[in-house]
PDB file of C-alpha atoms in Angstrom:
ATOM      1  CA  UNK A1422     -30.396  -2.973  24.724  1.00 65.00           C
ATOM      2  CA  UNK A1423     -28.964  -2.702  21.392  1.00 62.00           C
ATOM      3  CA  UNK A1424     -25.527  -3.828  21.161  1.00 93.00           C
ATOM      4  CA  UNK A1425     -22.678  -5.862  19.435  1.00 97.00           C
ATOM      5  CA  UNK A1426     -22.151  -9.650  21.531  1.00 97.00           C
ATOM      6  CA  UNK A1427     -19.222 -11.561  20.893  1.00 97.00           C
ATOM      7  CA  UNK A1428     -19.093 -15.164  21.229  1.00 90.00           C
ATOM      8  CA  UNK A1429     -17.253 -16.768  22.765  1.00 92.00           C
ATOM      9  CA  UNK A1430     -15.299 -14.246  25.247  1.00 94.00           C
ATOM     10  CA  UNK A1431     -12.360 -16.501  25.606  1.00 96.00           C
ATOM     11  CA  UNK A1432     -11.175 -19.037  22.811  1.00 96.00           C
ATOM     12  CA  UNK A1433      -8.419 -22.027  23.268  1.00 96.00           C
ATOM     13  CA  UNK A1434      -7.327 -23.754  20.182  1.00 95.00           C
ATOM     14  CA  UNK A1435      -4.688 -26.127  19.083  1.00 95.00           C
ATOM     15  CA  UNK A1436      -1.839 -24.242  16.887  1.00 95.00           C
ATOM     16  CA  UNK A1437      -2.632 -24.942  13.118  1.00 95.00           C
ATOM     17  CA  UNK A1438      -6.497 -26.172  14.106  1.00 96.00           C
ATOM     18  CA  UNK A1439      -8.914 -23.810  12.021  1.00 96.00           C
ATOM     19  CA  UNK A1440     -11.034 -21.596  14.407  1.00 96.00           C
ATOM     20  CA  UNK A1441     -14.469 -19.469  13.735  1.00 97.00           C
ATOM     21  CA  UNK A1442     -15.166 -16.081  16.041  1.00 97.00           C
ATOM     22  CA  UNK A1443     -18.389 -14.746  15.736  1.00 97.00           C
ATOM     23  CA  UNK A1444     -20.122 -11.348  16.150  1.00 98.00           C
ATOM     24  CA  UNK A1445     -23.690 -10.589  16.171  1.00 98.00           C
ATOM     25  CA  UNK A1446     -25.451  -6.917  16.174  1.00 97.00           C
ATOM     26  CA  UNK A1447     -28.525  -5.718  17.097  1.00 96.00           C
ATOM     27  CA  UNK A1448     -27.916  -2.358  15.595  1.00 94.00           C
ATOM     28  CA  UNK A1449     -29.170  -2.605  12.071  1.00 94.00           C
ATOM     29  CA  UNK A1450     -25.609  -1.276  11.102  1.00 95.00           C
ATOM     30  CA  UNK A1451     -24.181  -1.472   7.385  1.00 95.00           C
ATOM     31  CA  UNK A1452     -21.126  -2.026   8.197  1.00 95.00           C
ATOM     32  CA  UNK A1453     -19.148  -4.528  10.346  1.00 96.00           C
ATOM     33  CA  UNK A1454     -15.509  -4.619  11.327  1.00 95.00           C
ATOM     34  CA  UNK A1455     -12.879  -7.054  12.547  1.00 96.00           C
ATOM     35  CA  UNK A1456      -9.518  -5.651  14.723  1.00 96.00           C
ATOM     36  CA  UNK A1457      -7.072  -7.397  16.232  1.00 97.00           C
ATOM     37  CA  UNK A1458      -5.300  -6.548  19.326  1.00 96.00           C
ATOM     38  CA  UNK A1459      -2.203  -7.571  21.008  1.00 94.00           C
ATOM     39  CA  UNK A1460      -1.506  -6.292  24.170  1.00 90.00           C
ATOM     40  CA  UNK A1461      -0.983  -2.927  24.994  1.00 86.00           C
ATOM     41  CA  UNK A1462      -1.366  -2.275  21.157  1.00 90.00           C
ATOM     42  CA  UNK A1463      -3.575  -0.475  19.685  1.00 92.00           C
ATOM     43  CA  UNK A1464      -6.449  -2.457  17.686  1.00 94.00           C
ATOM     44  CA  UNK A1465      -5.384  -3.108  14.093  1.00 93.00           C
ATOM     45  CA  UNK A1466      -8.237  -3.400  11.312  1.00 92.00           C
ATOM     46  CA  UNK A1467      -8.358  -6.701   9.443  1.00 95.00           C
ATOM     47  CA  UNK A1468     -11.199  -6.173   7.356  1.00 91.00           C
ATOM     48  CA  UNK A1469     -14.612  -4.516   6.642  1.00 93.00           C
ATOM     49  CA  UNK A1470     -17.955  -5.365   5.721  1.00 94.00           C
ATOM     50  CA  UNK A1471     -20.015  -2.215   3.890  1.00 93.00           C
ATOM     51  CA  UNK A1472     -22.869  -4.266   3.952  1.00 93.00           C
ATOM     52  CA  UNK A1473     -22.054  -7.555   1.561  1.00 93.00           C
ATOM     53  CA  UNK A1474     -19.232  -5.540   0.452  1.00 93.00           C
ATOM     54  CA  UNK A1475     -16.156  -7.282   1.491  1.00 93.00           C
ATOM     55  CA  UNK A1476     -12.710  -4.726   1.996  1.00 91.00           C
ATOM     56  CA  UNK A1477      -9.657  -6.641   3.068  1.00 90.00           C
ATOM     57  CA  UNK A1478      -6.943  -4.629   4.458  1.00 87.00           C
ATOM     58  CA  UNK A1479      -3.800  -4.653   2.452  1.00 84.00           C
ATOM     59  CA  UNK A1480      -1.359  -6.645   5.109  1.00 88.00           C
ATOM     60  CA  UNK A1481      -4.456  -8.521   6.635  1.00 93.00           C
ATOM     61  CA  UNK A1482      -2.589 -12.597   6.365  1.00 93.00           C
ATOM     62  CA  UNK A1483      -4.072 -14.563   3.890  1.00 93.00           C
ATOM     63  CA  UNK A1484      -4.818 -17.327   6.904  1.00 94.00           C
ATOM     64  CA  UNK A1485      -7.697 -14.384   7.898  1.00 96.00           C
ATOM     65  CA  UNK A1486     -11.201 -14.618   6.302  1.00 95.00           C
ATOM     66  CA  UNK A1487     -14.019 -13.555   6.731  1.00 96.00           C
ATOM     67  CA  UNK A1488     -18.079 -14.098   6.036  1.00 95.00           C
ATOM     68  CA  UNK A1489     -21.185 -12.147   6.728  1.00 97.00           C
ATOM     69  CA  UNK A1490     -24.208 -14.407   5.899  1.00 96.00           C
ATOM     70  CA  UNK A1491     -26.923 -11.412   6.891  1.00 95.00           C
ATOM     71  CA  UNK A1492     -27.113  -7.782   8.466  1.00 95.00           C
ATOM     72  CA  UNK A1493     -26.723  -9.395  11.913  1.00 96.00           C
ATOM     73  CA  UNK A1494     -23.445 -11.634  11.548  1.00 97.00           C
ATOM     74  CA  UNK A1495     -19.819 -11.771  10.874  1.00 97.00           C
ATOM     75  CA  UNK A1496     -17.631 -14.385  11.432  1.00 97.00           C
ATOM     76  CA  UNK A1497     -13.718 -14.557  11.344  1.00 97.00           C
ATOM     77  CA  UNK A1498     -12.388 -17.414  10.333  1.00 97.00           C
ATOM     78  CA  UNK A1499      -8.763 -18.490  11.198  1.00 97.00           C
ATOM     79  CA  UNK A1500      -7.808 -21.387   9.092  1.00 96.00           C
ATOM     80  CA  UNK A1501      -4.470 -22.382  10.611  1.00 95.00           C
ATOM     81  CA  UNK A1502      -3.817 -20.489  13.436  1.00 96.00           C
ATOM     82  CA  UNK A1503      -0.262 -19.664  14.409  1.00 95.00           C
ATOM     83  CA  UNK A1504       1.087 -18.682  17.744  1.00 95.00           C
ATOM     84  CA  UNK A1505       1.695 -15.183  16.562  1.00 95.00           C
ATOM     85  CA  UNK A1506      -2.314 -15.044  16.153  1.00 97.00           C
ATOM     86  CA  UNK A1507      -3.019 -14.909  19.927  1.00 97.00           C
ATOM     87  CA  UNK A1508      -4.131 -11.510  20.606  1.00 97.00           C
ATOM     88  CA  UNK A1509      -7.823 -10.119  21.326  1.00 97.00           C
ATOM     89  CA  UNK A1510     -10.450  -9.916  17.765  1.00 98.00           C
ATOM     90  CA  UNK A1511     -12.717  -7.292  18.675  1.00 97.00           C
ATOM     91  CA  UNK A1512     -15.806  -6.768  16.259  1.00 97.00           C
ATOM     92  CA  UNK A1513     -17.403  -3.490  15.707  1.00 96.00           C
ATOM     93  CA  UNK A1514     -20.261  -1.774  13.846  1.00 96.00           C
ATOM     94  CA  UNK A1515     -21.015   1.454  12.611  1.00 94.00           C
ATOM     95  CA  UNK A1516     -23.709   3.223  10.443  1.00 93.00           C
ATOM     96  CA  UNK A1517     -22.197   3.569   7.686  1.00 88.00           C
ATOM     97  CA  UNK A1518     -18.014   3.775   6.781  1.00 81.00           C
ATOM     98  CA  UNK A1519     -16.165   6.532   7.730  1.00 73.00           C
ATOM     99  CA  UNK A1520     -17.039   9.918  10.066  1.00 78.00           C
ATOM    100  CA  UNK A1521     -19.455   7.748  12.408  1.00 88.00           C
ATOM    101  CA  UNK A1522     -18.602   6.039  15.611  1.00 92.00           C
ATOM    102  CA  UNK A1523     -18.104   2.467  15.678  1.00 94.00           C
ATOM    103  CA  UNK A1524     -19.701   0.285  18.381  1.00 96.00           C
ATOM    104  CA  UNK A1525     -17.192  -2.019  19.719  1.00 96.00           C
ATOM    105  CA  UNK A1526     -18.134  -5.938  21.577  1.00 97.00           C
ATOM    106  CA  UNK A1527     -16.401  -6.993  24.578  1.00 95.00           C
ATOM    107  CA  UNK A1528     -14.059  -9.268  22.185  1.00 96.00           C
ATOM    108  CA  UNK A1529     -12.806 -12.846  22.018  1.00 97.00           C
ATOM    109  CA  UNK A1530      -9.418 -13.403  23.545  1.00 97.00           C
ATOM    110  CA  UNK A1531      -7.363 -16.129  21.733  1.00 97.00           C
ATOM    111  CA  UNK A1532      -5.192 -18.534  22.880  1.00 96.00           C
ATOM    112  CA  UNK A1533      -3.053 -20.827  20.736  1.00 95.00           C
ATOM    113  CA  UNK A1534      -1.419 -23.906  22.516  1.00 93.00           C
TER     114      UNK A1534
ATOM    115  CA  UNK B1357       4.518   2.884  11.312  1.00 47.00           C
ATOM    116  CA  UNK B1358       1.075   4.378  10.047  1.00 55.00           C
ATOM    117  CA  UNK B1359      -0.722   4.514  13.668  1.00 65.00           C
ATOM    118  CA  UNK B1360      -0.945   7.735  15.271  1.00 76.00           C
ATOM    119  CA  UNK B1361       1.241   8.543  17.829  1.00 86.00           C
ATOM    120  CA  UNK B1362      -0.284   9.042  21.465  1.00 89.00           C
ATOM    121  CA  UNK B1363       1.477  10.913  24.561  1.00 90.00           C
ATOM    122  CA  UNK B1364       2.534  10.009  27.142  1.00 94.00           C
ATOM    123  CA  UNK B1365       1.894   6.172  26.968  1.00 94.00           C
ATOM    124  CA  UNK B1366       0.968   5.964  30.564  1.00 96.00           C
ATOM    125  CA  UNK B1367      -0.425   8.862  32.516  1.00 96.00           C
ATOM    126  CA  UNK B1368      -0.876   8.823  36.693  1.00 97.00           C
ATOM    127  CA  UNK B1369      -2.884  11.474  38.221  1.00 97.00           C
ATOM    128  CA  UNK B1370      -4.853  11.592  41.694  1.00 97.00           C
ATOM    129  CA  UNK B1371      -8.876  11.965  41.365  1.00 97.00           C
ATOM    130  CA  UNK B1372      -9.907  15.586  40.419  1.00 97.00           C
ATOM    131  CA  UNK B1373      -7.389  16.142  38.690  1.00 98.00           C
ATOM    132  CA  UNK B1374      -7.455  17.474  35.072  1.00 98.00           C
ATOM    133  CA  UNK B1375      -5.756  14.759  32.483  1.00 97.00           C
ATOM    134  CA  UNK B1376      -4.294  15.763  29.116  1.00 97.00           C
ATOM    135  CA  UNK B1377      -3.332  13.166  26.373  1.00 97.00           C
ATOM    136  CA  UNK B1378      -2.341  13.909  23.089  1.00 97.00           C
ATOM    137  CA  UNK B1379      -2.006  12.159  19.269  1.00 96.00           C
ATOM    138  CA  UNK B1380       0.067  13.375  16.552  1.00 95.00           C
ATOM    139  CA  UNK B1381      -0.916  11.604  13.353  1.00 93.00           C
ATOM    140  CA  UNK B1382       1.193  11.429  10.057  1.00 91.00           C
ATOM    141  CA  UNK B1383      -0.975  12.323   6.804  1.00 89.00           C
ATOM    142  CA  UNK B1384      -4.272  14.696   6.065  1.00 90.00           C
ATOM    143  CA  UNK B1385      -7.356  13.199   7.957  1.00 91.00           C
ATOM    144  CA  UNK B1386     -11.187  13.761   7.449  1.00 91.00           C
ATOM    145  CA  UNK B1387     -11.695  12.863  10.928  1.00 93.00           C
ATOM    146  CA  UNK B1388     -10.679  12.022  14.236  1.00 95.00           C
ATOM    147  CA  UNK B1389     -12.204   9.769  16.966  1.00 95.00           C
ATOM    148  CA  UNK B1390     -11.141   9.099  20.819  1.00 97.00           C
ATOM    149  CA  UNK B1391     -11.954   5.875  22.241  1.00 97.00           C
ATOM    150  CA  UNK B1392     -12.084   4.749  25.947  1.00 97.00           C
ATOM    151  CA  UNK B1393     -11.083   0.698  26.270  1.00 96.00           C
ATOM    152  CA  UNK B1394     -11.292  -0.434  29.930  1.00 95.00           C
ATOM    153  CA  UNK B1395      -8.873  -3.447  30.491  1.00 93.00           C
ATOM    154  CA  UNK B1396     -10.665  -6.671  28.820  1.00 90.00           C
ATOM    155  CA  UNK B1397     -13.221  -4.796  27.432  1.00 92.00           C
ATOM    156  CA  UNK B1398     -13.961  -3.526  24.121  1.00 94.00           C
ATOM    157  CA  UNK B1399     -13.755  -0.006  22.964  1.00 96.00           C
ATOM    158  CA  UNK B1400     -16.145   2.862  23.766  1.00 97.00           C
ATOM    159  CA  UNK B1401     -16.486   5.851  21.235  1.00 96.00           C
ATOM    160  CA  UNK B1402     -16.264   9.498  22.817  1.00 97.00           C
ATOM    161  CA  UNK B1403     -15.943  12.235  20.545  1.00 97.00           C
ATOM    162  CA  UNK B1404     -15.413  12.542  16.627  1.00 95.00           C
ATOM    163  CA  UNK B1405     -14.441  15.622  15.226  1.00 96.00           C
ATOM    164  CA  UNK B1406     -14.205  17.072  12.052  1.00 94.00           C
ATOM    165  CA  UNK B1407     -10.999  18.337  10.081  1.00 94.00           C
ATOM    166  CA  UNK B1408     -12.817  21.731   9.785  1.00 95.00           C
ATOM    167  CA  UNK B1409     -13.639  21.808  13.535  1.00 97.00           C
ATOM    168  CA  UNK B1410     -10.655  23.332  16.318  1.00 97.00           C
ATOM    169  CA  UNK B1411     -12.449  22.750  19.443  1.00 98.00           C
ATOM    170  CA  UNK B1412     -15.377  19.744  20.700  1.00 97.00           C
ATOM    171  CA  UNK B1413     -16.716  19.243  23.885  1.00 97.00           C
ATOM    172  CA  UNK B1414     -18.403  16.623  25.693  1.00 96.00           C
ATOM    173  CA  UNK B1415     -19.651  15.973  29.864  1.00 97.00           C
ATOM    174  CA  UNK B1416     -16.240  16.749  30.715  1.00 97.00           C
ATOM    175  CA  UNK B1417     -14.352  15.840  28.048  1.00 98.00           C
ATOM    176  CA  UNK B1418     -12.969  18.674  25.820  1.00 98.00           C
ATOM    177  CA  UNK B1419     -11.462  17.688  22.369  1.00 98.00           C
ATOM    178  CA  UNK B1420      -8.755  20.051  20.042  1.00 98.00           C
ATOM    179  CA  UNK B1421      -7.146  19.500  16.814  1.00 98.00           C
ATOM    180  CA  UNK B1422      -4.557  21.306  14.980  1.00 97.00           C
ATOM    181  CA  UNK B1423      -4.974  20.290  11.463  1.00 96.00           C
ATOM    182  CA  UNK B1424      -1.346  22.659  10.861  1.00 96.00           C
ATOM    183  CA  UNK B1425       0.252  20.266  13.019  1.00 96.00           C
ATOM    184  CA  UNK B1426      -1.458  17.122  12.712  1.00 95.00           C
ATOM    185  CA  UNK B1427      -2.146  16.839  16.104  1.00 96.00           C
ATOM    186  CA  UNK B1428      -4.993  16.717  18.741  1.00 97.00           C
ATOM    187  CA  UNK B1429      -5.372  16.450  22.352  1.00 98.00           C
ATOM    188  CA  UNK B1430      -8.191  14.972  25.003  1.00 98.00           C
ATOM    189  CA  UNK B1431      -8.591  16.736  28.322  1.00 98.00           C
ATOM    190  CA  UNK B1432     -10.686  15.007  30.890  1.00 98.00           C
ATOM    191  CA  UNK B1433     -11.741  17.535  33.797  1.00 98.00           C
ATOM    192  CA  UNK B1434     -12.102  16.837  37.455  1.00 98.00           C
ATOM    193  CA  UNK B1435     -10.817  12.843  36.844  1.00 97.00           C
ATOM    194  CA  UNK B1436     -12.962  10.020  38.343  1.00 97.00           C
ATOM    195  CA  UNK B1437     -11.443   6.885  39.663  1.00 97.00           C
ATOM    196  CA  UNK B1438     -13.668   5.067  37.091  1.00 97.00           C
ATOM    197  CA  UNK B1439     -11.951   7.420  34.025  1.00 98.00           C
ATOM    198  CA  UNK B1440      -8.935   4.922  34.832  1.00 98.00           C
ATOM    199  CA  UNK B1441      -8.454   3.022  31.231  1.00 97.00           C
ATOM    200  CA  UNK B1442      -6.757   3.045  27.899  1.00 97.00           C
ATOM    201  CA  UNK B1443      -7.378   6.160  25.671  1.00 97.00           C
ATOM    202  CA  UNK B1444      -7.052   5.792  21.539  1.00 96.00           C
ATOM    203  CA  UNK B1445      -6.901   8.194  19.024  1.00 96.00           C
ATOM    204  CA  UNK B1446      -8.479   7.370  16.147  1.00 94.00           C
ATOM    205  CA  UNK B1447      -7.990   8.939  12.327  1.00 92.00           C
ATOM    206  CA  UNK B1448      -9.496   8.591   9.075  1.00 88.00           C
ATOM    207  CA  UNK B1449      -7.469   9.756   6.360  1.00 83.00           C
ATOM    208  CA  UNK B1450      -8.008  11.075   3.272  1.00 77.00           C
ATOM    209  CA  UNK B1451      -6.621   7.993   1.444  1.00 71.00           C
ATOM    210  CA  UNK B1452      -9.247   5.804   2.648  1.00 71.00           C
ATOM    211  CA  UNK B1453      -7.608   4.568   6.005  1.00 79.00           C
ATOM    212  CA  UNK B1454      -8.438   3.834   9.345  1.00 83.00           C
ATOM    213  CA  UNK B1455      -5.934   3.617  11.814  1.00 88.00           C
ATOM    214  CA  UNK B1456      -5.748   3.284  15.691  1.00 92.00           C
ATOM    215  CA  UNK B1457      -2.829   5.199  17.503  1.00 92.00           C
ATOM    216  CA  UNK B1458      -0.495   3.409  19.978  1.00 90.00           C
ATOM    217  CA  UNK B1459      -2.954   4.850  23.022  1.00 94.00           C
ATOM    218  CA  UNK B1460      -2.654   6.357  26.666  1.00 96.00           C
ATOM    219  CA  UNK B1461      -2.957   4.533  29.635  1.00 96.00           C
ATOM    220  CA  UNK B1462      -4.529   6.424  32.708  1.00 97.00           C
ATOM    221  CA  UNK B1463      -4.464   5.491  36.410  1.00 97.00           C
ATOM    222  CA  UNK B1464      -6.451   8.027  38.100  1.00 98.00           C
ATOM    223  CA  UNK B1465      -5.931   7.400  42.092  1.00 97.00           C
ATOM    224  CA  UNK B1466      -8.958   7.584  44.527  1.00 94.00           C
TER     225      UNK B1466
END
């Protein structure tokens, strides 16, 4: 089936070690998102691929990047993780930007210790 | 804050019951989108609908908005234990934003 997988479901990492999330699609979709979600918040977009097209969301923290070698996958990079970055990164793909429905992975939780 | 604004937060009803959740959102949209998220799961798309559309149905979901009053509501019919889950509004504004509102939590009991 087609679909969005993101690896790995469940992340632990040291607080200021630099950590990598990964999404891969199956879709053929242009363009790629990352959210973040605390809990019981709603998901909060960090940035968009249209694309190669990089859009970084005005308050997205500098310590967020972003790369999206081909079509298939995006990576979120975290280069010195605070404890205030523990939440849920959920990756999600759509057509094309704006008036389509995005297809959401299962998500990585993070964990800072 | 810039999110929609969902109510109620958290919503208990008993299965076959009719559920009703609403979002008021601040500034003109092109679109709007509800989302189902089950707990530890991603997001599940479930309607979009247009700013020049009032009513949108789907199974038995049933979809308004009220452009006038920036508002729009979900209605799930005849509730399933397996409905139970976290319920977003979603908008796309005519300044080129996307933003998630705060989201209803349902318990439907078997």
């Amino acid at each position: 089936d087609a679909m969005v997988i993101q690896n790995p479901r469940y992340q632990v990492t040291q607080f200021g070690k630099p950590v990598t999330l990964s999404c891969s699609q199956t879709l053929n979709h242009n363009v790629m998102y990352w959210y973040q979600q605390k809990s019981s918040q709603a998901p909060k977009l960090l940035f968009h691929y249209y694309d190669k097209d990089f859009n970084n969301e005005a308050d997205t923290p500098d310590n967020f990047q972003s790369r999206r070698p081909n079509t298939s996958f995006c990576f979120l990079d975290i280069r010195s993780p605070g404890l205030g970055d523990a939440a849920m990164y959920l990756c999600a793909t759509s057509r094309d930007y704006r008036a389509e429905p995005q297809h959401f992975g299962d998500g990585t939780r993070l964990s800072i210790l | 804050s810039q999110q929609g604004e969902e109510d109620p937060q958290a919503l208990s009803i008993q299965e076959g019951e009719n559920a009703t959740m609403n979002c008021s959102y601040k500034t003109s949209i092109n679109n709007l989108q509800w989302y189902r998220q089950n707990s530890g799961r991603g997001l599940v798309h479930l309607i979009l609908i247009r700013s020049n559309e009032r009513e949108k149905h789907s199974g038995r979901l049933r979809v308004t908005l009220d452009t006038s009053k920036k508002s729009s509501s979900l209605l799930i019919t005849a509730s399933r234990a397996a409905d139970t889950a976290s319920y977003f509004c979603a908008t796309d504004n005519t300044g080129n934003q996307f933003y998630f509102g705060t989201g209803t939590s349902l318990t439907v009991i078997p």
